[in-house]
Amino acid sequence: MAGIAAAAPSPDAAAYDAYIAAGMHGEMAYLARNAQSRRDIRAWMPAARSVLMCGFSYGDPSARTAPASGFGRVARYAARPDYHEILRDRMNRVRDWLKAAAPGSHAVAFCDMSPLLERSYARAAGLGWQGKNTMLIGPRLGSYFLLAGLAMTVEIPEDSAAPDRCGSCTRCLDACPTGAFPRERVLDATKCVSYFTVETKGAIPEEFREGVGDRVYGCDACQEAGPWNRVEAPARALPPAKIPTSLPLDELAGPKSAGVRARLKGLPVARAVRKRLTRNALLAMGNSRRADFRAILESFSSGEDETLAEQARWSLGRLPPTGRER
Ligand code: B12
Ligand code: SF4
């Protein structure tokens, strides 16, 4: 899926300013930096005239089933090889083609990491509309697709934006386990499971721990609930998943963790440094209420790392009292 937007101010510049002013970015300090280029792509590439935006699907219907007890859930995108380099590389191939087709032109690829509001330009390029959960939704792809773009000095006629087709449906908002939407189309990242499990370094605030449930990396809850994702578009341009979307918790935090970490190499989930993934697995163990995790949790509860020790103690408090175990 691809479309062209004009290299112009983002239609969401004011929404972005309000988001940062309200502190909804939490620990993600980088979101507040380079504000000017998030408001207008030309602050990032002054000579840009047009922006090619592409969407790459990654749906996986098999991820829909809740994992068995004792397993932790990984978001769909994170079970595949890290998309950043793969997609930037794809866009660089388009750049090289363009250079040959339009000599003298210049183009720069981006995917996720550049200080740009990618969804604003993808929406303007007609890839879809922004759902109430802030995800970009395409009529054929649903929202399980990733974005990458190419800012270009050539001027190409822009595509028209897709109409908003959410109607009165609020299923995605209702499905959020941590109440992260203060209102439609605004996500308070500091309440989002994806933010807690992927981005935060310290303790996950207690009030949200139950909502995190069995999720150990990322969250797809608001996407799973959306009617536009009822049929998941499988990945066509991305390599297949390398791990299942549910992993045994005792392998993530217990003595067997070295083996599973080797399997995670090269996946987005490997970005979560060891401590973060361990913290998330300890939390999910508490939510599982399985007494057979007691020994692992006890081993962490008196450890030197206070974040992990405190998380383990919280989780121990959720296990059935000793003596009433199966
Ligand atoms: C930081 C970030 C996060 C943070 C914070 C997200 C956030 N919403 O603030 C966290 C870690 C929580 C996160 C989570 C996820 N992310 Co993320 N994330 C980003 C990143 C790097 C920056 C986003 C950003 O600038 N946020 C700041 C705020 C201001 O932007 P926003 O929420 O998009 O806000 C817009 C709306 O509020 C809108 N708005 C406000 N009012 C109104 C009113 C109307 C009428 C309209 C139409 C719009 C509107 O204006 C704002 C600006 O566009 C982008 C890549 C990029 N460079 O753009 C990926 C990106 C948005 N993430 C992506 C993905 C896949 C996810 C997850 C699904 C991953 C997962 N499974 O765990 C979740 C989904 C959570 C959700 N419901 O959005 C994809 C989304 C693809 C798509 N189809 O939409 C992106 C584009 C990465 C990529 N290159 O593909 N993410
Ligand atoms: S990703 Fe999960 S926690 Fe974040 S907004 Fe969506 S449902 Fe809520």
Short mmCIF file of C-alpha atoms and ligand atoms in Angstrom, two decimals:
data_model
loop_
_atom_site.label_atom_id
_atom_site.label_comp_id
_atom_site.label_asym_id
_atom_site.label_seq_id
_atom_site.Cartn_x
_atom_site.Cartn_y
_atom_site.Cartn_z
CA MET A 1 0.00 0.00 0.00
CA ALA A 2 1.47 3.36 -0.98
CA GLY A 3 0.46 6.98 -1.52
CA ILE A 4 1.85 10.47 -1.96
CA ALA A 5 1.47 13.40 0.44
CA ALA A 6 2.69 16.96 0.01
CA ALA A 7 5.75 17.94 2.05
CA ALA A 8 3.74 20.45 4.07
CA PRO A 9 3.00 21.17 7.73
CA SER A 10 1.55 18.16 9.56
CA PRO A 11 -2.21 18.54 10.02
CA ASP A 12 -1.62 17.28 13.59
CA ALA A 13 0.95 19.89 14.67
CA ALA A 14 -1.41 21.39 17.25
CA ALA A 15 -2.41 17.93 18.54
CA TYR A 16 1.27 17.06 18.91
CA ASP A 17 1.97 20.28 20.87
CA ALA A 18 -0.95 19.54 23.20
CA TYR A 19 0.24 15.94 23.70
CA ILE A 20 3.74 17.06 24.72
CA ALA A 21 2.43 19.91 26.91
CA ALA A 22 0.26 17.38 28.78
CA GLY A 23 3.30 15.13 29.33
CA MET A 24 1.63 12.17 27.60
CA HIS A 25 5.02 11.09 26.20
CA GLY A 26 6.30 10.19 29.70
CA GLU A 27 9.89 8.94 29.66
CA MET A 28 10.12 9.15 25.84
CA ALA A 29 12.04 12.45 25.99
CA TYR A 30 12.99 12.11 22.31
CA LEU A 31 9.35 12.81 21.34
CA ALA A 32 9.66 16.34 22.72
CA ARG A 33 12.92 16.97 20.86
CA ASN A 34 13.01 18.21 17.24
CA ALA A 35 9.47 19.52 17.68
CA GLN A 36 9.78 21.67 14.59
CA SER A 37 10.31 18.69 12.26
CA ARG A 38 7.39 16.82 13.86
CA ARG A 39 5.24 19.83 13.01
CA ASP A 40 6.57 20.10 9.47
CA ILE A 41 8.71 17.56 7.60
CA ARG A 42 10.52 20.41 5.82
CA ALA A 43 12.34 21.26 9.04
CA TRP A 44 13.92 17.80 8.67
CA MET A 45 14.48 18.00 4.91
CA PRO A 46 14.08 21.60 3.68
CA ALA A 47 14.16 20.69 -0.03
CA ALA A 48 11.38 18.09 0.26
CA ARG A 49 8.36 18.66 -1.98
CA SER A 50 6.55 15.29 -1.80
CA VAL A 51 6.45 12.35 0.59
CA LEU A 52 5.93 8.75 -0.49
CA MET A 53 4.31 6.78 2.36
CA CYS A 54 4.16 2.97 2.30
CA GLY A 55 2.33 0.50 4.56
CA PHE A 56 3.64 -3.07 5.08
CA SER A 57 1.15 -5.57 6.50
CA TYR A 58 2.06 -7.99 9.30
CA GLY A 59 -1.23 -9.60 10.39
CA ASP A 60 -1.15 -13.01 12.08
CA PRO A 61 -4.53 -14.63 12.77
CA SER A 62 -2.85 -17.35 14.87
CA ALA A 63 -1.88 -14.68 17.43
CA ARG A 64 -5.55 -14.08 18.20
CA THR A 65 -5.93 -17.02 20.56
CA ALA A 66 -5.08 -16.18 24.17
CA PRO A 67 -1.88 -18.01 25.17
CA ALA A 68 -1.99 -20.99 27.51
CA SER A 69 -1.58 -20.38 31.23
CA GLY A 70 2.06 -19.73 32.16
CA PHE A 71 2.89 -18.06 28.85
CA GLY A 72 3.54 -14.39 28.10
CA ARG A 73 2.16 -12.58 25.09
CA VAL A 74 4.33 -10.77 22.55
CA ALA A 75 2.83 -8.22 20.12
CA ARG A 76 2.60 -9.41 16.53
CA TYR A 77 5.15 -6.97 15.09
CA ALA A 78 7.72 -8.01 17.70
CA ALA A 79 7.71 -11.68 16.75
CA ARG A 80 9.14 -10.81 13.33
CA PRO A 81 12.68 -9.76 12.43
CA ASP A 82 13.23 -6.11 13.33
CA TYR A 83 11.48 -4.08 10.66
CA HIS A 84 13.43 -0.84 10.92
CA GLU A 85 16.36 -1.76 8.74
CA ILE A 86 14.34 -4.00 6.42
CA LEU A 87 11.87 -1.24 5.57
CA ARG A 88 14.44 1.55 5.34
CA ASP A 89 16.31 -0.67 2.93
CA ARG A 90 13.14 -1.13 0.83
CA MET A 91 12.65 2.63 0.68
CA ASN A 92 16.31 3.11 -0.26
CA ARG A 93 15.73 0.87 -3.25
CA VAL A 94 12.90 3.16 -4.35
CA ARG A 95 15.24 6.14 -3.77
CA ASP A 96 17.87 4.57 -6.05
CA TRP A 97 15.26 3.90 -8.73
CA LEU A 98 14.02 7.48 -8.47
CA LYS A 99 17.54 8.86 -8.79
CA ALA A 100 17.91 7.03 -12.10
CA ALA A 101 14.43 7.99 -13.30
CA ALA A 102 14.70 11.67 -12.28
CA PRO A 103 18.38 12.66 -12.47
CA GLY A 104 19.27 15.45 -10.07
CA SER A 105 16.52 14.51 -7.64
CA HIS A 106 17.25 13.75 -4.03
CA ALA A 107 15.32 11.60 -1.54
CA VAL A 108 15.76 10.45 2.06
CA ALA A 109 14.14 7.34 3.54
CA PHE A 110 12.69 7.10 7.06
CA CYS A 111 11.10 4.42 9.17
CA ASP A 112 10.02 4.97 12.75
CA MET A 113 13.23 6.53 14.05
CA SER A 114 13.18 9.99 12.44
CA PRO A 115 11.53 12.94 14.23
CA LEU A 116 8.39 12.91 12.07
CA LEU A 117 4.70 12.28 12.69
CA GLU A 118 4.54 9.41 10.21
CA ARG A 119 0.84 8.73 10.66
CA SER A 120 -0.05 12.32 9.75
CA TYR A 121 1.66 12.01 6.35
CA ALA A 122 0.39 8.48 5.77
CA ARG A 123 -3.14 9.71 6.43
CA ALA A 124 -2.65 12.63 4.04
CA ALA A 125 -1.25 10.16 1.46
CA GLY A 126 -4.55 8.24 1.57
CA LEU A 127 -3.23 5.06 3.25
CA GLY A 128 -6.10 5.13 5.70
CA TRP A 129 -7.81 7.08 8.45
CA GLN A 130 -6.73 7.46 12.04
CA GLY A 131 -8.90 5.26 14.22
CA LYS A 132 -10.13 6.18 17.68
CA ASN A 133 -7.17 4.21 19.09
CA THR A 134 -4.89 6.50 16.99
CA MET A 135 -3.89 3.57 14.74
CA LEU A 136 -3.94 4.22 11.02
CA ILE A 137 -6.57 1.92 9.52
CA GLY A 138 -6.77 1.00 5.85
CA PRO A 139 -10.02 -0.31 4.38
CA ARG A 140 -8.29 -3.43 3.00
CA LEU A 141 -5.38 -3.86 5.43
CA GLY A 142 -6.99 -3.02 8.77
CA SER A 143 -4.35 -1.57 11.12
CA TYR A 144 -1.75 -4.34 11.25
CA PHE A 145 0.69 -2.54 8.99
CA LEU A 146 3.92 -0.67 9.57
CA LEU A 147 4.91 2.60 7.98
CA ALA A 148 7.99 3.74 6.12
CA GLY A 149 8.45 6.78 3.90
CA LEU A 150 10.59 8.63 1.41
CA ALA A 151 10.88 12.43 1.48
CA MET A 152 11.60 13.59 -2.08
CA THR A 153 12.68 16.78 -3.84
CA VAL A 154 10.53 15.86 -6.85
CA GLU A 155 7.01 17.21 -6.81
CA ILE A 156 4.41 14.51 -7.44
CA PRO A 157 0.64 15.15 -7.35
CA GLU A 158 -0.68 14.18 -3.93
CA ASP A 159 -3.27 11.48 -3.29
CA SER A 160 -6.49 12.33 -1.53
CA ALA A 161 -7.04 11.40 2.12
CA ALA A 162 -9.28 8.41 2.91
CA PRO A 163 -12.59 9.13 4.66
CA ASP A 164 -12.93 8.28 8.37
CA ARG A 165 -14.97 5.07 8.62
CA CYS A 166 -15.02 4.50 12.38
CA GLY A 167 -18.62 5.66 12.75
CA SER A 168 -20.01 5.28 16.27
CA CYS A 169 -17.94 2.16 17.07
CA THR A 170 -15.79 2.46 20.24
CA ARG A 171 -14.66 -1.16 20.59
CA CYS A 172 -10.93 -0.33 20.48
CA LEU A 173 -11.32 2.25 23.26
CA ASP A 174 -13.37 -0.12 25.42
CA ALA A 175 -10.83 -2.94 24.97
CA CYS A 176 -7.84 -1.04 26.35
CA PRO A 177 -6.92 -2.87 29.57
CA THR A 178 -5.37 0.21 31.18
CA GLY A 179 -7.75 3.00 30.10
CA ALA A 180 -5.08 4.78 28.04
CA PHE A 181 -7.43 6.93 25.93
CA PRO A 182 -8.46 10.20 27.61
CA ARG A 183 -10.57 10.80 24.51
CA GLU A 184 -10.98 9.55 20.98
CA ARG A 185 -7.79 9.71 18.88
CA VAL A 186 -5.63 10.69 21.82
CA LEU A 187 -3.44 8.06 23.49
CA ASP A 188 -1.87 8.88 26.84
CA ALA A 189 1.29 6.83 26.32
CA THR A 190 2.01 6.91 30.07
CA LYS A 191 -0.94 4.55 30.55
CA CYS A 192 -0.31 2.24 27.58
CA VAL A 193 0.87 -1.37 28.06
CA SER A 194 3.10 -1.01 25.02
CA TYR A 195 4.86 1.92 26.71
CA PHE A 196 5.19 0.11 30.03
CA THR A 197 6.55 -3.14 28.61
CA VAL A 198 8.80 -1.68 25.89
CA GLU A 199 9.84 1.82 26.92
CA THR A 200 9.90 2.23 30.71
CA LYS A 201 13.03 1.41 32.65
CA GLY A 202 11.90 1.34 36.27
CA ALA A 203 8.88 -0.16 37.99
CA ILE A 204 5.56 -0.44 36.16
CA PRO A 205 3.10 1.60 38.29
CA GLU A 206 1.10 -0.69 40.55
CA GLU A 207 -2.30 0.60 39.46
CA PHE A 208 -1.67 -0.66 35.90
CA ARG A 209 -0.09 -4.03 36.66
CA GLU A 210 -3.28 -6.04 36.61
CA GLY A 211 -4.19 -4.49 33.24
CA VAL A 212 -0.84 -5.53 31.77
CA GLY A 213 -2.09 -9.11 32.20
CA ASP A 214 0.07 -11.65 30.39
CA ARG A 215 1.69 -9.14 27.99
CA VAL A 216 5.48 -9.19 28.12
CA TYR A 217 6.29 -7.06 25.07
CA GLY A 218 3.94 -4.61 23.35
CA CYS A 219 0.15 -4.78 23.20
CA ASP A 220 -2.31 -5.49 20.42
CA ALA A 221 -5.51 -5.31 22.50
CA CYS A 222 -6.97 -2.18 20.89
CA GLN A 223 -6.19 -3.56 17.43
CA GLU A 224 -7.62 -7.03 18.13
CA ALA A 225 -10.90 -5.44 19.19
CA GLY A 226 -11.34 -3.36 16.04
CA PRO A 227 -13.84 -4.59 13.44
CA TRP A 228 -11.47 -3.57 10.62
CA ASN A 229 -9.00 -6.21 11.84
CA ARG A 230 -11.51 -9.06 11.82
CA VAL A 231 -9.68 -10.40 8.80
CA GLU A 232 -5.95 -9.91 9.33
CA ALA A 233 -3.91 -9.09 6.24
CA PRO A 234 -0.93 -11.46 6.28
CA ALA A 235 2.59 -10.11 5.81
CA ARG A 236 3.51 -9.99 2.13
CA ALA A 237 6.62 -7.84 2.14
CA LEU A 238 8.02 -8.70 5.57
CA PRO A 239 9.90 -11.87 6.54
CA PRO A 240 7.88 -14.45 8.51
CA ALA A 241 7.62 -14.53 12.29
CA LYS A 242 10.63 -16.11 13.98
CA ILE A 243 9.03 -16.89 17.32
CA PRO A 244 5.46 -17.62 18.44
CA THR A 245 3.53 -14.70 19.93
CA SER A 246 3.44 -16.49 23.28
CA LEU A 247 6.55 -17.51 25.22
CA PRO A 248 6.93 -19.58 28.41
CA LEU A 249 7.33 -17.17 31.34
CA ASP A 250 9.78 -19.40 33.21
CA GLU A 251 12.07 -19.25 30.18
CA LEU A 252 11.94 -15.45 30.11
CA ALA A 253 12.80 -14.90 33.76
CA GLY A 254 13.96 -18.19 35.18
CA PRO A 255 17.22 -20.10 35.00
CA LYS A 256 16.46 -21.19 31.41
CA SER A 257 16.44 -17.58 30.16
CA ALA A 258 19.77 -17.75 28.28
CA GLY A 259 18.25 -20.16 25.74
CA VAL A 260 15.20 -18.06 24.96
CA ARG A 261 17.26 -14.89 24.71
CA ALA A 262 19.34 -16.51 21.98
CA ARG A 263 16.12 -17.17 20.04
CA LEU A 264 15.11 -13.52 20.37
CA LYS A 265 18.27 -12.19 18.69
CA GLY A 266 17.48 -9.83 15.82
CA LEU A 267 13.83 -9.35 16.87
CA PRO A 268 12.38 -6.06 18.19
CA VAL A 269 11.78 -7.88 21.47
CA ALA A 270 15.56 -8.16 21.90
CA ARG A 271 15.57 -4.35 22.20
CA ALA A 272 14.04 -4.72 25.64
CA VAL A 273 17.17 -5.10 27.64
CA ARG A 274 17.32 -8.21 29.79
CA LYS A 275 16.12 -6.43 32.90
CA ARG A 276 12.97 -5.06 31.27
CA LEU A 277 11.94 -8.40 29.85
CA THR A 278 12.60 -10.07 33.19
CA ARG A 279 10.51 -7.44 35.00
CA ASN A 280 7.65 -7.99 32.54
CA ALA A 281 7.80 -11.77 32.91
CA LEU A 282 7.79 -11.50 36.73
CA LEU A 283 4.72 -9.27 36.50
CA ALA A 284 2.92 -11.71 34.20
CA MET A 285 3.76 -14.54 36.62
CA GLY A 286 1.88 -12.69 39.35
CA ASN A 287 -1.10 -12.16 37.08
CA SER A 288 -1.07 -15.86 36.15
CA ARG A 289 -1.61 -16.72 39.85
CA ARG A 290 0.26 -19.97 39.29
CA ALA A 291 1.88 -21.36 42.40
CA ASP A 292 4.56 -23.12 40.37
CA PHE A 293 6.20 -19.73 39.75
CA ARG A 294 6.77 -19.25 43.50
CA ALA A 295 10.37 -20.50 43.49
CA ILE A 296 11.43 -18.21 40.62
CA LEU A 297 9.68 -15.23 42.19
CA GLU A 298 11.25 -15.91 45.57
CA SER A 299 14.69 -16.08 43.99
CA PHE A 300 14.21 -12.53 42.63
CA SER A 301 12.39 -11.11 45.67
CA SER A 302 15.55 -10.75 47.74
CA GLY A 303 17.89 -9.93 44.84
CA GLU A 304 20.04 -6.84 44.56
CA ASP A 305 17.99 -5.17 41.82
CA GLU A 306 15.27 -3.31 43.70
CA THR A 307 12.94 -2.96 40.67
CA LEU A 308 12.95 -6.72 40.04
CA ALA A 309 12.81 -7.55 43.76
CA GLU A 310 9.80 -5.28 44.32
CA GLN A 311 8.04 -6.65 41.22
CA ALA A 312 8.66 -10.22 42.40
CA ARG A 313 7.26 -9.43 45.87
CA TRP A 314 4.13 -7.90 44.32
CA SER A 315 3.67 -10.99 42.17
CA LEU A 316 4.24 -13.35 45.12
CA GLY A 317 1.40 -11.52 46.87
CA ARG A 318 -0.94 -12.59 44.07
CA LEU A 319 -0.20 -16.30 44.29
CA PRO A 320 -2.54 -18.55 46.27
CA PRO A 321 -1.45 -18.79 49.95
CA THR A 322 1.00 -21.66 50.61
CA GLY A 323 -0.84 -24.77 51.70
CA ARG A 324 -3.70 -24.09 49.29
CA GLU A 325 -1.58 -24.82 46.26
CA ARG A 326 -2.46 -27.57 43.87
C1 B12 B 1 6.35 6.86 20.20
C2 B12 B 1 5.59 5.78 19.50
C3 B12 B 1 4.85 4.90 20.29
C4 B12 B 1 4.61 5.14 21.77
C5 B12 B 1 3.57 6.25 21.94
C6 B12 B 1 2.47 6.22 20.89
C7 B12 B 1 1.60 7.46 20.93
N1 B12 B 1 0.47 7.36 20.34
O1 B12 B 1 1.93 8.44 21.51
C8 B12 B 1 4.14 3.72 22.26
C9 B12 B 1 5.34 2.98 22.81
C10 B12 B 1 3.06 3.73 23.33
C11 B12 B 1 3.69 3.12 20.95
C12 B12 B 1 2.82 2.05 20.89
C13 B12 B 1 2.45 1.44 19.71
N2 B12 B 1 2.95 1.67 18.47
CO1 B12 B 1 4.10 3.19 18.06
N3 B12 B 1 5.13 4.66 17.47
C14 B12 B 1 5.65 5.65 18.10
C15 B12 B 1 6.36 6.59 17.09
C16 B12 B 1 7.87 6.31 17.16
C17 B12 B 1 6.08 8.06 17.32
C18 B12 B 1 4.58 8.38 17.48
C19 B12 B 1 4.35 9.80 17.93
O2 B12 B 1 4.93 10.72 17.37
N4 B12 B 1 3.50 9.99 18.93
C20 B12 B 1 3.16 11.28 19.41
C21 B12 B 1 1.67 11.56 19.22
C22 B12 B 1 1.45 13.08 19.23
O3 B12 B 1 1.28 11.03 18.03
P1 B12 B 1 -0.05 10.11 17.79
O4 B12 B 1 -0.59 9.29 18.87
O5 B12 B 1 0.22 9.47 16.50
O6 B12 B 1 -1.06 11.29 17.86
C23 B12 B 1 -1.80 11.73 16.80
C24 B12 B 1 -3.26 11.77 17.10
O7 B12 B 1 -3.44 12.10 18.45
C25 B12 B 1 -3.67 12.82 16.14
N5 B12 B 1 -4.89 13.47 16.55
C26 B12 B 1 -5.18 14.14 17.65
N6 B12 B 1 -6.43 14.58 17.62
C27 B12 B 1 -6.95 14.17 16.46
C28 B12 B 1 -8.20 14.35 15.93
C29 B12 B 1 -8.47 13.77 14.69
C30 B12 B 1 -9.82 13.98 14.12
C31 B12 B 1 -7.46 13.04 13.99
C32 B12 B 1 -7.74 12.42 12.66
C33 B12 B 1 -6.19 12.87 14.55
C34 B12 B 1 -5.98 13.45 15.78
O8 B12 B 1 -2.63 13.76 16.05
C35 B12 B 1 -1.43 13.18 16.56
C36 B12 B 1 -0.28 13.31 15.60
O9 B12 B 1 -0.40 12.47 14.46
C37 B12 B 1 5.71 6.12 15.74
C38 B12 B 1 6.63 6.26 14.50
C39 B12 B 1 6.70 7.70 14.04
N7 B12 B 1 7.89 8.24 13.93
O10 B12 B 1 5.68 8.31 13.77
C40 B12 B 1 5.33 4.65 16.04
C41 B12 B 1 4.06 4.10 15.40
C42 B12 B 1 2.97 5.11 15.56
N8 B12 B 1 3.76 2.94 16.24
C43 B12 B 1 3.28 1.92 15.61
C44 B12 B 1 2.84 0.71 16.22
C45 B12 B 1 2.64 -0.49 15.32
C46 B12 B 1 2.60 0.66 17.61
C47 B12 B 1 1.91 -0.46 18.42
C48 B12 B 1 0.76 -1.17 17.70
C49 B12 B 1 3.00 -1.48 18.85
C50 B12 B 1 2.48 -2.59 19.77
N9 B12 B 1 1.83 -3.61 19.25
O11 B12 B 1 2.72 -2.56 20.96
C51 B12 B 1 1.43 0.33 19.67
C52 B12 B 1 0.04 0.92 19.42
C53 B12 B 1 -0.46 1.85 20.49
C54 B12 B 1 -1.52 2.80 19.93
N10 B12 B 1 -2.80 2.52 20.19
O12 B12 B 1 -1.17 3.75 19.24
C55 B12 B 1 3.17 2.20 14.10
C56 B12 B 1 1.71 2.48 13.76
C57 B12 B 1 1.25 1.96 12.40
C58 B12 B 1 -0.23 2.24 12.19
N11 B12 B 1 -0.85 1.40 11.35
O13 B12 B 1 -0.81 3.15 12.72
C59 B12 B 1 4.15 3.46 13.96
C60 B12 B 1 3.75 4.46 12.88
C61 B12 B 1 5.55 2.87 13.68
C62 B12 B 1 5.76 2.48 12.21
N12 B12 B 1 6.75 3.07 11.57
O14 B12 B 1 5.03 1.68 11.66
N13 B12 B 1 4.23 3.76 19.88
S1 SF4 B 2 -1.80 -0.86 22.83
FE1 SF4 B 2 -2.93 -1.87 24.55
S2 SF4 B 2 -2.63 -0.54 26.36
FE2 SF4 B 2 -1.94 0.64 24.52
S3 SF4 B 2 -3.74 1.83 23.95
FE3 SF4 B 2 -3.90 -0.08 22.77
S4 SF4 B 2 -5.11 -1.49 24.12
FE4 SF4 B 2 -4.47 0.26 25.42
#
